[in-house]
Short mmCIF file of C-alpha atoms in Angstrom, two decimals:
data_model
loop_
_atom_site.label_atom_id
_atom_site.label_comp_id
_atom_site.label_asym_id
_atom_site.label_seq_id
_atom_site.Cartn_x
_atom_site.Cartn_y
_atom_site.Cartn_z
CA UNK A 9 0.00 0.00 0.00
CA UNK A 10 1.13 3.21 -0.81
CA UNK A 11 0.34 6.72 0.27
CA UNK A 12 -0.39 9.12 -1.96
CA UNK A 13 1.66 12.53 -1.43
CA UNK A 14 -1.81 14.47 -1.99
CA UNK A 15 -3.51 12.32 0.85
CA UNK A 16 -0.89 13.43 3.54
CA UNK A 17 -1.28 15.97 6.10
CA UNK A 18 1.47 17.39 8.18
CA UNK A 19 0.63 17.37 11.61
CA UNK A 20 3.84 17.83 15.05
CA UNK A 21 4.70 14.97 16.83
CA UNK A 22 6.91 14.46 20.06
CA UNK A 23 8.85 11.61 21.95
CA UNK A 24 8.55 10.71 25.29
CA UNK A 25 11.96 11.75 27.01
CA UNK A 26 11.53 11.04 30.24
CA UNK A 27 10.26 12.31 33.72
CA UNK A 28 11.25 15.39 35.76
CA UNK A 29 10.66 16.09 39.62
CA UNK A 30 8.40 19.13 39.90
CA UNK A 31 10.05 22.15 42.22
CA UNK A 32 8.44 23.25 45.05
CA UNK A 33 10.14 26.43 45.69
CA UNK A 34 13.77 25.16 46.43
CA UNK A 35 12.39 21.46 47.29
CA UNK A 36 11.39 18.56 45.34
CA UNK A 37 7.43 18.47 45.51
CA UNK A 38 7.72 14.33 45.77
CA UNK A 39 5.85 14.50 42.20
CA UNK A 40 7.20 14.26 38.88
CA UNK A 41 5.83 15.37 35.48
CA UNK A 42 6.62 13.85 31.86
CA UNK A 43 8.80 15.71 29.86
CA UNK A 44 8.53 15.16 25.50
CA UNK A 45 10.97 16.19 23.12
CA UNK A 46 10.61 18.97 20.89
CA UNK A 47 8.04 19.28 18.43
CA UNK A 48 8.77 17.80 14.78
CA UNK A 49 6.66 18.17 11.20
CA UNK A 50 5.68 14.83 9.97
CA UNK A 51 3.55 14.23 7.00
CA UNK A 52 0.99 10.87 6.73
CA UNK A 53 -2.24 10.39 5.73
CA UNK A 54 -4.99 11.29 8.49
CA UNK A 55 -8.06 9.79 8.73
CA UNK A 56 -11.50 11.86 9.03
CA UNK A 57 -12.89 11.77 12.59
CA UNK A 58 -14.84 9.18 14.10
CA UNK A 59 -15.77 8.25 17.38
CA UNK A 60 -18.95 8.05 20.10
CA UNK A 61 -20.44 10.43 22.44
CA UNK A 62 -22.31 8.81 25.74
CA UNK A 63 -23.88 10.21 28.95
CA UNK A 64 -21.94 8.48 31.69
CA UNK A 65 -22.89 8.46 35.58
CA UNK A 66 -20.40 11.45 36.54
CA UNK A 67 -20.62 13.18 33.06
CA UNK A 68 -20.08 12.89 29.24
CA UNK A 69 -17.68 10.00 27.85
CA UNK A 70 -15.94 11.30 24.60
CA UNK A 71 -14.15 9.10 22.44
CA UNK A 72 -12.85 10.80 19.31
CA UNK A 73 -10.25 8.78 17.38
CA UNK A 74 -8.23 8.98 14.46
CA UNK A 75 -6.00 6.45 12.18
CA UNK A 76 -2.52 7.98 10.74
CA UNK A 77 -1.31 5.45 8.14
CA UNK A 78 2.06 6.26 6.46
CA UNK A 79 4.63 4.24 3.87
CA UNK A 80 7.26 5.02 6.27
CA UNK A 81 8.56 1.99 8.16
CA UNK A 82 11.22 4.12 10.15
CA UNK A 83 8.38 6.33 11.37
CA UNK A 84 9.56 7.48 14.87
CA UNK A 85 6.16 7.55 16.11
CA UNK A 86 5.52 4.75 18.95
CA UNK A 87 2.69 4.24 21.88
CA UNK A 88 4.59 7.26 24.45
CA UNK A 89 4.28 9.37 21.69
CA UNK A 90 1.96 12.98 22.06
CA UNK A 91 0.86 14.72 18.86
CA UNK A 92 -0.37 17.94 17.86
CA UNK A 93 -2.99 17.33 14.89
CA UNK A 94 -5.65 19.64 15.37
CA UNK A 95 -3.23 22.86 16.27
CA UNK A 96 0.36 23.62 15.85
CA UNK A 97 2.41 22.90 18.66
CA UNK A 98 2.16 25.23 21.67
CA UNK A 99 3.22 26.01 25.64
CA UNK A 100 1.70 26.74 28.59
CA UNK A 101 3.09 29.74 31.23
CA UNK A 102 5.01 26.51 32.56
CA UNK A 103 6.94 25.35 29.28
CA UNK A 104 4.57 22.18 29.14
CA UNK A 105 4.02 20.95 25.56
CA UNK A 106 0.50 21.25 24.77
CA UNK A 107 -0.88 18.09 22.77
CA UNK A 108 -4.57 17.07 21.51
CA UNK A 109 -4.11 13.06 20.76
CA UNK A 110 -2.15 11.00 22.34
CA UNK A 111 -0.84 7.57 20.17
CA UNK A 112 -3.08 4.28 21.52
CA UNK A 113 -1.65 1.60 19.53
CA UNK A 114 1.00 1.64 16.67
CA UNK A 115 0.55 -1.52 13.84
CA UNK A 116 3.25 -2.08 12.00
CA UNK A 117 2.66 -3.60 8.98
CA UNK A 118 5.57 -4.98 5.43
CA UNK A 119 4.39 -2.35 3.81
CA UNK A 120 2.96 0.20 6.18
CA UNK A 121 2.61 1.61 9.51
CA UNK A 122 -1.18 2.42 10.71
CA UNK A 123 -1.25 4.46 14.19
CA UNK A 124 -4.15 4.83 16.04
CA UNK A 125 -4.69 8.18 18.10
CA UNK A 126 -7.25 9.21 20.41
CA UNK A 127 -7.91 13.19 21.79
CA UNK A 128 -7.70 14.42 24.97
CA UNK A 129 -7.65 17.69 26.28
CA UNK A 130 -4.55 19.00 28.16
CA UNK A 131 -4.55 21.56 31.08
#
């Protein structure tokens, strides 16, 4: 299978690099937060949208997914990776990558590589 250069979409994606203790003034706060590297341009095709809305017990259950396939069997995308899809990369007052999907499964494939994301919502 081969994707067609008009199909693909470029989208940011970034590697998990580790974790970092969060500062508490001059102390260690005892937590730790998950730092990604930076941001890089990566082109695949995207799939449209899909996914269920359901009234839950303490609120709304979203579940909005998306398929990335590329040709690309050194794709450096893998299951700790965050992606911006939806909006270019940005930061919050704190540095902190903001992200919308996050990478559920990666299928690698002789020919191809299909990724499946879902969305969140990072604060």
């Amino acid at each position: 299978m081969k994707c067609l250069k008009r199909n693909k979409t470029t989208f940011y994606y970034a590697n998990f690099a580790g974790t970092q203790a969060i500062q508490d003034g001059e102390y260690d706060s005892g937590e730790r937060k998950s730092v990604y590297t930076e941001p890089s341009a990566y082109q695949a095709n995207v799939s449209p949208a899909t996914g269920n809305s359901a009234v839950e017990q303490f609120g709304n259950s979203l579940q909005y997914d998306k398929v990335i396939v590329t040709d690309d069997l050194e794709c450096p995308i893998d299951e700790n990776t965050v992606l911006c899809i939806d909006a270019p990369p940005a930061t919050d007052d704190d540095g902190n990558l903001i992200f919308d999907y996050i990478v559920k499964k990666v299928a690698r494939s002789l020919n191809s590589v299909s990724i499946a994301v879902s969305k969140v919502e990072v604060s």
